[in-house]
Amino acid sequence: MFLPKGITSRRFLSSSLTRSSKQIKQKQPFLFSGSRTSPQHGFQQPPLQAGFPFVKIFKYALGATVFGTIATGAFLVYKIYQEGQPVDQVPQAPFFPDGQKRKTLVILGSGWGSIPLLKNLDTTKYNVVIVSPRNYFLFTPLLPSLPTGTVETRSIIEPVRSITRRTPGEVIYLEAEATGIDPLKNELTLKQSTTVHSGHSGKDTTSSKSTVAEYTGVEEITTTLNYDYLVVGVGAQPSTFGIPGVAEHSTFLKEISDASTIRRKLHDIIEAANLLPKDDPERKRLLQVVVCGGGPTGVETAGEIQDYIDQDLAKWIPEVQGELKVTLIEALPNVLNSFNQKLVDYTKQVFQDTNINLLTNTMVKKVDDKTVICSHKNPDGSTSKLEVPYGVLIWATGNATRSFTRDLMSKIEDQKNAKRGLLIDEFLKVDGSDNIYALGDCTFSKYPPTAQVAFQQGEYLAKLFDKIHEVESLKYQIQHPAQNQKVESLTRKLDRVEKNLPKFKYNYQGALAYIGSEKAVADLVWGNWSNITSGGGFTFLFWRSAYIYMCLSVKNQVLVCLDWVKVWMFGRDCSKE
C-alpha cells in the first residue's frame, strides 16, 4: 500500500477508524431519530416530531380540562357543604347598641318576590319576620315538568327555613296565612290550620272489616302580629273568569299538589280506557288531554305531556299508542302572544309535527264533566259552537286576587277602585299607605305578572330598605348627636339620601318556553338595542342552561341536572305516583 510521506501505517489506520466512527455517529441520529448534526457548528439539533404544534395544544387542552373538572367539582362540593351549614346570625333585639329602635319588617309570601327580597336584604338592620302557609320556595318555571316526571318534586323546592338560616341576621319564619289586616294599628291577623290524623285508613288487608277507625280533623290557631313595615307578596290564585264548571271539573297548575293530581288523573284515564274496547266512544273521550291557556305554562305543559306520550307511554303502554291525544285551547289568535311572530309560527309547526291539536280563536264558555263547550271564531269572522271532549282538563290561564289582597284594598281609601290588584307607586309602596309595600302578582301595574318582574322587585326592595334604614339612622343621630358630631353635616347627608332614593326600573330580559320534542323558543333582549329570537334544539339547550342558572341553590341545580340525566338514561316511569 502506498502511504504519503511522513504517515505511518499505524497513524493511517487510526485516522481511518476515527473518521469512520465519526461518520457513523453523524448518520445514526438521522437514521433513527430524524435529527442531523450541523457540520458548520458541530452541535446536534433537537429531534423533530410530526405534528408537534397539535400535540402541544392537545396536551394544554387536556390539562386545562382536567384542572377545570377538578376545580368545578371542588367548588360544587364546597358550595353544597356551605349551603348545608347554618351561619352565625346576629340575634333580633328591640334596640341597636346606640339606642335606636330596630324596626320590625314583616314579609308575606314565599314566592318569586318575597324570597329574593329576603336573600338580598341586610337582615341585621331589621327584625325580619316572614309569614307564609307554604314553607318552601317553588321554582315554577319547571312546574310543567312535574306531572310527567321529567324532574322530581324535591329538585325544584327550597325550604324557607334553609334560607332564613343563611342570612346575616336572625329571621323568624311563621308557617301561617295572613287572613286580615288593620292598617291603622299596623296589625296582621294570622291563621294556621293543622290537619290532625288519628289511626289509619281503617282497612285491614286480612279482613273486610275496619279494625281501626280513622279520624281526621282540623285544628286552627289564630294570632296577631304587629309590624313597622309590611311587604305583601302573597301572589295570585288561578282565575276561572266566571266560566261555569271550570272550578268543579278542571285541574289548575299552580302548586305541587296540582302537578301530582294531574299525573294521577292522567294514569287513571289510561287504565280506565284500557277496560273498554277500541271502538267505544267513551274510550276515545277518556284518552283526550285538554290544556286551556296558550301562555308559556300551557304550551310547556302540552309539550311535556306529548313528550311523555311519545317517548315513554307508547313504549310501556302500547295499548293506547296513537289514541292518547293532547289538545291546546287558546282564546287569542296565537299562542305565546308576547313572543315574536316567527317563534309563534315555529311553535305551531312543532305542534303540528308532534300531533298536538291546537285550537286558537277558541273561547271556553262552559265546562261539564265530559266536555269543554267553546265558541270558535271562524276566518270569515263568524262564530260557531265547538264541543271538545276530555278525560283530563288542565286550566293554565288567568290570575285572580287572593282574599287577603281584597281585604287590604277594602281598608285603604286609595285602593277602593282597584279591581285586579294593589295599586303601587314607583317605590312599590301601596297607594294610600306610608309603610306597606307590595310586589309580584298581587299588584296591578304597568308591568306583566311574571316571575321575572317579581324577582327584580324583590331585589330592588332589599336595596330600598337598606336606604330607608340609613335615613332612619341619620334622623336618630340628628336627634341624639354624639360628641363632636356636627348636626349640619348630618342634615345635609340626610337630604341627599332622601332625594336620591332609587325608583324601581324593570329591565326586561326576554322570555323562554319549552314547546316539546326537545325544542324551545327564546325571545331575548341583548342590551337596549337588539332582540334575539331563536328556536330549535340549540335553544332547548340554552333553555335548560338558563333555568339551571336561575335555580335558587346549588343543591337544586345539581338535583335538576341529575333528574335530566336520569330521564335521558332510563326514561320516565309509568307509575301513578
Coordinates of C-alpha atoms in Angstrom, one line a residue:
M1 CA 0.0 0.0 0.0
F2 CA 1.3 3.5 -0.9
L3 CA 1.3 6.0 2.0
P4 CA 2.1 9.6 1.8
K5 CA 5.4 10.7 3.2
G6 CA 5.5 11.1 7.0
I7 CA 2.4 9.0 7.7
T8 CA 3.0 5.6 9.2
S9 CA 0.7 2.7 8.8
R10 CA -0.5 2.9 12.5
R11 CA -1.4 6.6 12.1
F12 CA -3.3 5.9 8.9
L13 CA -5.3 3.1 10.4
S14 CA -6.0 5.2 13.5
S15 CA -7.2 8.2 11.4
S16 CA -9.3 6.0 9.2
L17 CA -11.0 4.3 12.1
T18 CA -11.7 7.7 13.7
R19 CA -13.3 9.1 10.5
S20 CA -15.4 6.0 10.1
S21 CA -16.6 6.3 13.7
K22 CA -17.5 10.0 13.3
Q23 CA -19.4 9.2 10.1
I24 CA -21.4 6.6 11.9
K25 CA -22.1 8.9 14.7
Q26 CA -23.3 11.6 12.3
K27 CA -25.6 9.3 10.4
Q28 CA -27.1 7.4 13.4
P29 CA -29.3 10.4 14.6
F30 CA -30.5 11.0 11.0
L31 CA -31.4 7.3 10.5
F32 CA -33.1 6.6 13.8
S33 CA -34.3 9.9 15.4
G34 CA -34.7 12.2 12.4
S35 CA -32.1 14.7 13.6
R36 CA -29.0 16.0 11.9
T37 CA -25.6 17.2 13.1
S38 CA -24.6 20.6 11.8
P39 CA -21.3 20.3 10.1
Q40 CA -20.6 24.0 10.5
H41 CA -21.3 24.4 14.2
G42 CA -20.7 20.9 15.5
F43 CA -23.9 20.6 17.6
Q44 CA -26.9 18.3 17.5
Q45 CA -30.4 19.7 16.7
P46 CA -33.4 18.7 18.8
P47 CA -35.5 15.8 17.4
L48 CA -38.3 16.9 15.1
Q49 CA -41.8 15.3 15.9
A50 CA -44.6 15.1 13.4
G51 CA -47.5 17.4 14.2
F52 CA -45.6 19.0 17.1
P53 CA -47.9 22.1 17.5
F54 CA -51.0 20.0 17.6
V55 CA -49.6 17.6 20.2
K56 CA -48.7 20.6 22.3
I57 CA -52.2 22.2 22.0
F58 CA -53.8 18.8 22.8
K59 CA -51.7 18.5 26.0
Y60 CA -52.6 22.0 27.1
A61 CA -56.3 21.4 26.4
L62 CA -56.3 18.1 28.2
G63 CA -54.5 19.6 31.2
A64 CA -56.9 22.6 31.3
T65 CA -59.9 20.2 31.0
V66 CA -58.7 18.0 33.9
F67 CA -57.9 21.0 36.0
G68 CA -61.3 22.7 35.2
T69 CA -63.1 19.5 36.1
I70 CA -61.4 19.1 39.4
A71 CA -61.8 22.8 40.3
T72 CA -65.5 22.7 39.3
G73 CA -66.1 19.5 41.4
A74 CA -64.3 21.0 44.4
F75 CA -66.3 24.2 44.1
L76 CA -69.6 22.3 43.9
V77 CA -68.6 20.2 47.0
Y78 CA -67.7 23.4 48.9
K79 CA -70.9 25.2 47.9
I80 CA -73.0 22.2 48.8
Y81 CA -71.3 22.0 52.2
Q82 CA -71.6 25.7 52.7
E83 CA -75.3 25.7 51.9
G84 CA -75.9 22.8 54.3
Q85 CA -74.3 24.7 57.3
P86 CA -76.3 27.4 59.1
V87 CA -74.3 30.6 59.7
D88 CA -73.9 32.5 62.9
Q89 CA -76.5 35.2 63.0
V90 CA -77.0 38.5 64.7
P91 CA -79.9 37.9 67.1
Q92 CA -83.0 40.1 67.0
A93 CA -83.3 42.8 69.5
P94 CA -85.7 45.7 70.2
F95 CA -82.9 48.3 70.0
F96 CA -79.5 48.8 68.3
P97 CA -76.4 49.3 70.6
D98 CA -76.7 53.1 70.2
G99 CA -80.3 53.1 71.5
Q100 CA -82.1 53.4 68.1
K101 CA -85.2 51.3 67.8
R102 CA -84.9 48.3 65.5
K103 CA -87.9 48.2 63.2
T104 CA -89.9 45.1 62.5
L105 CA -90.2 44.1 58.8
V106 CA -92.8 41.5 58.0
I107 CA -92.7 39.8 54.6
L108 CA -95.8 37.9 53.4
G109 CA -95.3 35.1 51.0
S110 CA -92.5 32.7 49.9
G111 CA -92.6 33.2 46.1
W112 CA -90.6 35.0 43.4
G113 CA -90.8 38.4 45.1
S114 CA -90.5 37.6 48.8
I115 CA -87.6 35.2 48.7
P116 CA -85.2 37.4 46.5
L117 CA -86.0 40.2 49.0
L118 CA -85.1 38.0 51.9
K119 CA -81.9 36.7 50.3
N120 CA -80.6 40.2 49.4
L121 CA -81.8 42.1 52.4
D122 CA -79.3 43.0 55.2
T123 CA -81.3 41.3 57.9
T124 CA -79.1 42.8 60.7
K125 CA -80.9 46.2 60.2
Y126 CA -84.4 44.9 60.9
N127 CA -86.3 42.4 63.0
V128 CA -87.4 40.3 60.0
V129 CA -90.4 38.0 60.1
I130 CA -91.5 36.0 57.1
V131 CA -95.1 34.6 57.0
S132 CA -96.3 32.0 54.5
P133 CA -98.5 28.9 54.6
R134 CA -96.1 27.3 52.1
N135 CA -92.8 26.6 53.9
Y136 CA -90.8 26.4 50.7
F137 CA -89.9 28.3 47.6
L138 CA -91.2 26.6 44.4
F139 CA -89.2 27.0 41.1
T140 CA -92.4 27.5 39.0
P141 CA -90.7 27.5 35.5
L142 CA -90.2 23.8 35.8
L143 CA -93.6 23.0 37.3
P144 CA -94.9 21.7 34.0
S145 CA -92.2 19.1 34.1
L146 CA -93.5 17.6 37.4
P147 CA -96.7 15.7 36.1
T148 CA -94.6 13.7 33.6
G149 CA -91.7 13.0 36.0
T150 CA -89.1 14.9 34.0
V151 CA -88.0 16.5 37.2
E152 CA -88.8 15.4 40.8
T153 CA -90.5 17.5 43.4
R154 CA -87.6 17.9 45.8
S155 CA -85.4 19.1 43.0
I156 CA -87.3 22.4 42.5
I157 CA -88.2 23.4 46.0
E158 CA -86.0 25.1 48.6
P159 CA -87.2 25.2 52.3
V160 CA -87.8 28.6 53.7
R161 CA -86.0 27.7 56.9
S162 CA -82.9 26.8 54.9
I163 CA -82.9 30.3 53.5
T164 CA -83.6 32.1 56.8
R165 CA -80.7 30.3 58.5
R166 CA -78.3 31.6 55.9
T167 CA -79.0 35.3 56.4
P168 CA -76.6 37.5 58.4
G169 CA -79.3 38.5 60.9
E170 CA -81.8 36.3 62.6
V171 CA -85.1 35.8 60.7
I172 CA -88.3 34.4 62.2
Y173 CA -90.4 32.2 60.0
L174 CA -94.1 31.6 60.8
E175 CA -96.0 28.9 58.8
A176 CA -99.3 30.7 58.7
E177 CA -101.7 32.5 56.4
A178 CA -102.4 36.2 56.8
T179 CA -106.2 36.4 56.8
G180 CA -106.8 40.0 57.9
I181 CA -105.1 43.4 58.4
D182 CA -105.7 46.6 60.3
P183 CA -103.5 49.3 58.5
L184 CA -104.3 51.9 61.2
K185 CA -102.9 49.6 64.0
N186 CA -100.2 48.1 61.9
E187 CA -101.5 44.7 62.9
L188 CA -101.9 41.4 61.0
T189 CA -104.3 38.5 61.8
L190 CA -102.6 35.1 61.2
K191 CA -104.2 31.7 61.0
Q192 CA -102.5 28.4 61.0
S193 CA -104.6 25.3 60.1
T194 CA -103.2 21.9 61.1
T195 CA -104.8 18.7 59.8
V196 CA -104.9 16.1 62.6
H197 CA -105.0 12.3 61.7
S198 CA -105.8 9.6 64.2
G199 CA -105.4 6.0 63.4
H200 CA -105.0 4.8 59.8
S201 CA -107.4 4.3 56.9
G202 CA -109.3 1.6 58.8
K203 CA -108.6 -1.1 56.2
D204 CA -107.2 -4.4 57.2
T205 CA -105.6 -6.4 54.5
T206 CA -106.5 -9.7 56.2
S207 CA -110.2 -8.8 56.8
S208 CA -113.0 -7.0 55.1
K209 CA -113.9 -5.2 58.3
S210 CA -112.4 -2.0 59.6
T211 CA -110.4 -2.6 62.8
V212 CA -109.1 1.0 63.4
A213 CA -111.4 4.0 62.9
E214 CA -109.8 6.9 61.1
Y215 CA -110.4 10.4 62.5
T216 CA -109.4 13.5 60.5
G217 CA -109.8 16.9 62.0
V218 CA -108.5 20.5 61.5
E219 CA -107.1 22.5 64.3
E220 CA -106.8 26.2 63.8
I221 CA -104.6 28.7 65.7
T222 CA -105.3 32.4 65.3
T223 CA -102.9 35.1 66.4
T224 CA -101.9 38.7 65.7
L225 CA -98.6 40.2 64.6
N226 CA -97.5 43.8 64.6
Y227 CA -95.2 45.4 62.1
D228 CA -93.4 48.6 61.4
Y229 CA -93.0 47.8 57.7
L230 CA -95.0 45.3 55.7
V231 CA -94.2 43.7 52.3
V232 CA -97.1 42.0 50.6
G233 CA -96.0 39.2 48.3
V234 CA -98.9 36.8 48.5
G235 CA -99.2 36.3 44.8
A236 CA -102.4 35.4 43.0
Q237 CA -104.7 32.5 42.6
P238 CA -106.0 30.9 39.3
S239 CA -108.8 32.7 37.7
T240 CA -111.8 30.9 36.2
F241 CA -113.2 34.1 34.6
G242 CA -116.6 33.2 36.0
I243 CA -116.9 30.4 33.4
P244 CA -119.4 27.7 34.7
G245 CA -117.8 24.4 35.5
V246 CA -114.2 25.3 35.4
A247 CA -113.6 25.2 39.2
E248 CA -115.5 21.9 39.5
H249 CA -114.1 19.9 36.6
S250 CA -110.6 21.3 35.8
T251 CA -107.2 20.9 37.5
F252 CA -105.1 24.1 37.9
L253 CA -101.4 24.1 37.6
K254 CA -100.2 26.4 40.3
E255 CA -98.8 24.2 43.1
I256 CA -97.0 20.9 43.6
S257 CA -100.3 19.3 44.7
D258 CA -101.8 20.3 41.3
A259 CA -99.0 18.5 39.4
S260 CA -99.5 15.4 41.5
T261 CA -103.2 15.5 40.8
I262 CA -102.6 15.8 37.0
R263 CA -100.3 12.8 37.0
R264 CA -102.8 10.6 38.9
K265 CA -105.7 11.7 36.6
L266 CA -103.6 11.0 33.5
H267 CA -102.9 7.4 34.6
D268 CA -106.4 7.0 35.8
I269 CA -107.9 7.7 32.4
I270 CA -105.4 5.4 30.7
E271 CA -106.2 2.5 32.9
A272 CA -110.0 3.2 32.6
A273 CA -109.7 3.3 28.9
N274 CA -108.0 0.0 28.8
L275 CA -111.1 -1.6 30.2
L276 CA -113.1 -0.5 27.1
P277 CA -113.0 -1.8 23.5
K278 CA -111.1 0.3 21.0
D279 CA -114.3 1.3 19.1
D280 CA -116.0 2.6 22.2
P281 CA -116.7 6.4 22.1
E282 CA -116.1 6.6 25.8
R283 CA -112.6 5.2 25.4
K284 CA -111.9 7.9 22.8
R285 CA -113.2 10.6 25.2
L286 CA -111.1 9.4 28.1
L287 CA -107.9 9.5 26.1
Q288 CA -108.2 13.2 25.4
V289 CA -106.0 15.6 27.4
V290 CA -107.1 19.2 27.1
V291 CA -105.0 22.2 28.2
C292 CA -106.6 25.6 28.4
G293 CA -104.3 28.5 28.1
G294 CA -101.8 29.4 25.3
G295 CA -99.2 31.2 27.5
P296 CA -95.8 29.7 28.4
T297 CA -97.3 27.5 31.2
G298 CA -100.0 26.0 28.9
V299 CA -97.6 25.5 26.0
E300 CA -94.9 23.9 28.1
T301 CA -97.5 21.6 29.8
A302 CA -98.8 20.4 26.4
G303 CA -95.3 19.8 25.2
E304 CA -94.2 17.9 28.2
I305 CA -97.3 15.6 28.2
Q306 CA -96.8 14.9 24.5
D307 CA -93.2 14.0 25.1
Y308 CA -94.3 11.7 27.9
I309 CA -96.8 10.0 25.5
D310 CA -94.4 9.6 22.6
Q311 CA -91.2 8.7 24.4
D312 CA -92.4 6.6 27.4
L313 CA -96.1 5.7 27.5
A314 CA -96.1 4.5 23.9
K315 CA -93.3 2.1 24.9
W316 CA -94.7 0.8 28.2
I317 CA -98.4 1.1 27.5
P318 CA -98.7 0.3 23.7
E319 CA -102.4 -0.3 24.1
V320 CA -103.1 3.4 23.9
Q321 CA -100.5 4.3 21.3
G322 CA -102.0 6.6 18.7
E323 CA -105.1 7.1 20.8
L324 CA -103.9 9.4 23.6
K325 CA -104.2 12.9 22.3
V326 CA -103.3 16.4 23.6
T327 CA -105.4 19.5 22.7
L328 CA -104.4 23.1 23.5
I329 CA -107.2 25.7 23.6
E330 CA -106.4 29.5 23.3
A331 CA -108.9 32.3 23.1
L332 CA -106.4 34.6 21.2
P333 CA -105.3 34.2 17.6
N334 CA -101.9 33.0 18.7
V335 CA -100.2 31.0 21.4
L336 CA -97.3 32.7 23.2
N337 CA -98.8 36.0 22.3
S338 CA -96.0 38.1 23.8
F339 CA -93.3 36.3 21.6
N340 CA -92.0 37.3 18.2
Q341 CA -94.3 36.1 15.4
K342 CA -91.6 33.9 13.9
L343 CA -91.4 32.0 17.1
V344 CA -95.2 31.7 17.3
D345 CA -95.2 30.2 13.8
Y346 CA -92.4 27.9 14.7
T347 CA -94.3 26.7 17.7
K348 CA -97.4 26.0 15.6
Q349 CA -95.2 24.0 13.2
V350 CA -93.7 21.9 16.0
F351 CA -97.2 21.3 17.5
Q352 CA -98.3 20.1 14.1
D353 CA -95.3 17.8 13.7
T354 CA -95.9 16.3 17.2
N355 CA -99.7 15.9 16.7
I356 CA -100.7 18.4 19.3
N357 CA -104.2 19.7 18.3
L358 CA -104.0 23.5 18.5
L359 CA -107.3 25.4 18.7
T360 CA -106.8 29.2 18.6
N361 CA -109.6 31.9 18.5
T362 CA -111.5 29.5 20.7
M363 CA -113.1 30.8 23.9
V364 CA -114.3 28.5 26.6
K365 CA -117.9 29.2 27.5
K366 CA -118.8 26.3 29.8
V367 CA -117.4 23.1 31.2
D368 CA -119.3 20.0 32.2
D369 CA -118.0 16.6 33.4
K370 CA -117.1 15.3 29.9
T371 CA -117.0 18.2 27.5
V372 CA -115.5 21.7 27.1
I373 CA -118.0 23.9 25.3
C374 CA -116.4 26.6 23.3
S375 CA -117.1 29.5 20.9
H376 CA -114.8 29.3 17.9
K377 CA -114.2 32.3 15.7
N378 CA -114.0 31.4 12.0
P379 CA -111.7 33.0 9.4
D380 CA -114.7 34.9 8.0
G381 CA -115.5 36.5 11.4
S382 CA -118.5 34.3 12.2
T383 CA -118.6 32.2 15.3
S384 CA -119.5 28.6 15.8
K385 CA -120.1 26.3 18.7
L386 CA -117.4 23.7 19.4
E387 CA -117.5 20.8 21.8
V388 CA -114.2 19.3 22.9
P389 CA -114.5 16.0 24.9
Y390 CA -111.8 15.4 27.5
G391 CA -110.6 12.9 30.0
V392 CA -108.3 15.3 31.8
L393 CA -108.8 19.1 31.7
I394 CA -105.9 21.3 32.8
W395 CA -106.6 25.0 33.4
A396 CA -103.4 27.1 32.9
T397 CA -104.6 30.6 32.3
G398 CA -105.5 33.8 34.3
N399 CA -104.8 35.2 37.7
A400 CA -107.2 36.4 40.4
T401 CA -106.6 38.3 43.6
R402 CA -106.5 36.5 46.9
S403 CA -108.8 37.2 49.8
F404 CA -106.1 39.0 51.8
T405 CA -105.3 41.3 48.9
R406 CA -109.0 42.2 48.6
D407 CA -109.3 42.7 52.3
L408 CA -106.3 45.2 52.2
M409 CA -107.8 47.0 49.2
S410 CA -111.1 47.5 51.0
K411 CA -109.4 49.1 54.0
I412 CA -107.3 51.7 52.2
E413 CA -109.2 54.6 50.6
D414 CA -106.9 55.0 47.6
Q415 CA -107.3 51.3 46.8
K416 CA -111.1 51.1 46.7
N417 CA -111.2 51.5 43.0
A418 CA -108.6 48.8 42.4
K419 CA -110.0 45.6 40.9
R420 CA -107.2 43.4 39.7
G421 CA -104.6 44.0 42.4
L422 CA -102.9 46.5 44.7
L423 CA -102.0 49.9 43.2
I424 CA -98.4 50.8 43.9
D425 CA -96.1 53.8 43.1
E426 CA -92.6 53.9 41.7
F427 CA -91.1 52.8 45.0
L428 CA -93.5 49.8 45.2
K429 CA -95.3 51.5 48.1
V430 CA -99.0 50.7 48.3
D431 CA -101.0 53.8 47.3
G432 CA -102.6 55.4 50.4
S433 CA -100.1 53.8 52.8
D434 CA -96.9 55.0 54.4
N435 CA -95.4 51.7 55.4
I436 CA -96.9 48.9 53.3
Y437 CA -95.1 47.7 50.1
A438 CA -96.3 45.2 47.6
L439 CA -94.7 43.2 44.7
G440 CA -95.4 40.4 42.3
D441 CA -98.8 39.1 41.1
C442 CA -100.8 40.7 43.9
T443 CA -100.2 44.1 42.4
F444 CA -101.7 45.8 39.4
S445 CA -99.2 48.0 37.5
K446 CA -97.8 48.5 34.0
Y447 CA -95.5 45.5 34.4
P448 CA -96.6 42.0 33.4
P449 CA -97.4 39.5 36.1
T450 CA -94.3 37.3 35.6
A451 CA -91.7 35.8 37.8
Q452 CA -89.1 38.0 36.2
V453 CA -90.8 41.1 37.3
A454 CA -91.3 39.8 40.9
F455 CA -87.7 38.7 41.2
Q456 CA -86.4 42.2 40.2
Q457 CA -88.9 43.9 42.5
G458 CA -87.6 41.7 45.4
E459 CA -84.0 42.7 44.7
Y460 CA -85.0 46.3 44.4
L461 CA -86.9 46.4 47.7
A462 CA -83.8 44.9 49.5
K463 CA -81.8 47.9 48.4
L464 CA -84.6 50.3 49.2
F465 CA -84.9 49.1 52.7
D466 CA -81.2 49.5 53.2
K467 CA -81.6 53.1 52.2
I468 CA -84.6 53.5 54.5
H469 CA -82.6 52.2 57.4
E470 CA -79.9 54.7 56.5
V471 CA -82.4 57.6 56.6
E472 CA -83.8 56.5 59.9
S473 CA -80.3 56.2 61.4
L474 CA -79.4 59.7 60.2
K475 CA -82.6 61.1 61.7
Y476 CA -81.8 59.4 65.0
Q477 CA -78.2 60.8 65.0
I478 CA -79.6 64.2 64.4
Q479 CA -82.0 63.9 67.3
H480 CA -79.3 62.3 69.5
P481 CA -76.0 63.7 68.3
A482 CA -72.8 62.1 69.6
Q483 CA -70.0 64.1 71.0
N484 CA -68.1 66.2 68.3
Q485 CA -70.8 65.3 65.7
K486 CA -72.0 68.1 63.5
V487 CA -75.7 68.2 63.1
E488 CA -75.5 70.4 60.0
S489 CA -73.4 67.8 58.0
L490 CA -75.8 65.0 59.1
T491 CA -78.8 67.1 57.9
R492 CA -77.2 67.7 54.5
K493 CA -76.4 64.0 54.2
L494 CA -80.0 63.1 55.1
D495 CA -81.3 65.4 52.4
R496 CA -79.0 63.8 49.8
V497 CA -80.1 60.3 50.8
E498 CA -83.8 61.1 50.8
K499 CA -83.6 62.9 47.4
N500 CA -81.7 60.0 45.8
L501 CA -83.9 57.1 46.9
P502 CA -83.9 54.8 43.9
K503 CA -87.0 54.1 42.0
F504 CA -87.9 50.7 40.6
K505 CA -86.9 50.2 37.0
Y506 CA -87.9 47.0 35.3
N507 CA -85.2 45.5 33.0
Y508 CA -86.9 43.1 30.5
Q509 CA -84.5 40.3 29.7
G510 CA -86.7 38.3 27.4
A511 CA -88.8 35.1 27.6
L512 CA -88.3 31.4 27.2
A513 CA -90.6 28.5 26.6
Y514 CA -90.3 24.8 26.0
I515 CA -92.5 23.5 23.2
G516 CA -91.9 19.8 23.3
S517 CA -89.8 17.3 21.2
E518 CA -86.6 18.7 22.8
K519 CA -87.2 22.1 21.2
A520 CA -87.6 25.5 22.8
V521 CA -88.1 29.1 21.8
A522 CA -86.3 32.2 23.1
D523 CA -87.2 35.8 22.7
L524 CA -84.3 37.6 24.3
V525 CA -83.1 41.2 24.7
W526 CA -79.4 42.0 24.3
G527 CA -78.9 45.3 26.0
N528 CA -81.2 48.1 24.9
W529 CA -80.7 47.9 21.2
S530 CA -81.2 44.3 20.0
N531 CA -83.7 41.5 20.2
I532 CA -82.5 37.9 19.7
T533 CA -85.1 35.3 18.6
S534 CA -84.3 31.6 18.2
G535 CA -86.0 28.3 18.3
G536 CA -85.0 24.6 18.0
G537 CA -82.6 22.1 19.6
F538 CA -79.8 24.5 20.4
T539 CA -82.4 26.9 22.0
F540 CA -83.6 23.9 24.1
L541 CA -80.0 23.5 25.5
F542 CA -79.9 27.2 26.2
W543 CA -83.4 27.0 27.9
R544 CA -82.0 24.3 30.2
S545 CA -78.8 26.2 30.9
A546 CA -80.8 29.3 31.8
Y547 CA -83.1 27.5 34.2
I548 CA -80.2 25.8 35.9
Y549 CA -78.6 29.2 36.4
M550 CA -81.9 30.6 37.8
C551 CA -82.3 27.8 40.4
L552 CA -82.1 29.2 43.9
S553 CA -79.4 27.0 45.3
V554 CA -76.5 24.7 44.1
K555 CA -78.4 21.8 45.6
N556 CA -81.4 22.5 43.3
Q557 CA -79.1 22.9 40.3
V558 CA -77.4 19.6 40.9
L559 CA -80.7 17.7 41.5
V560 CA -82.3 19.1 38.4
C561 CA -79.3 18.1 36.3
L562 CA -79.4 14.6 37.8
D563 CA -83.1 14.4 37.0
W564 CA -82.5 15.2 33.4
V565 CA -79.6 12.7 33.2
K566 CA -81.8 10.0 34.8
V567 CA -84.6 10.6 32.2
W568 CA -82.0 10.5 29.4
M569 CA -80.6 7.2 30.6
F570 CA -83.7 5.4 31.9
G571 CA -86.7 7.4 30.7
R572 CA -89.8 8.4 32.7
D573 CA -91.6 5.7 34.6
C574 CA -95.3 5.0 34.1
S575 CA -96.4 4.7 37.8
K576 CA -99.3 6.7 39.0
E577 CA -97.5 8.4 42.0

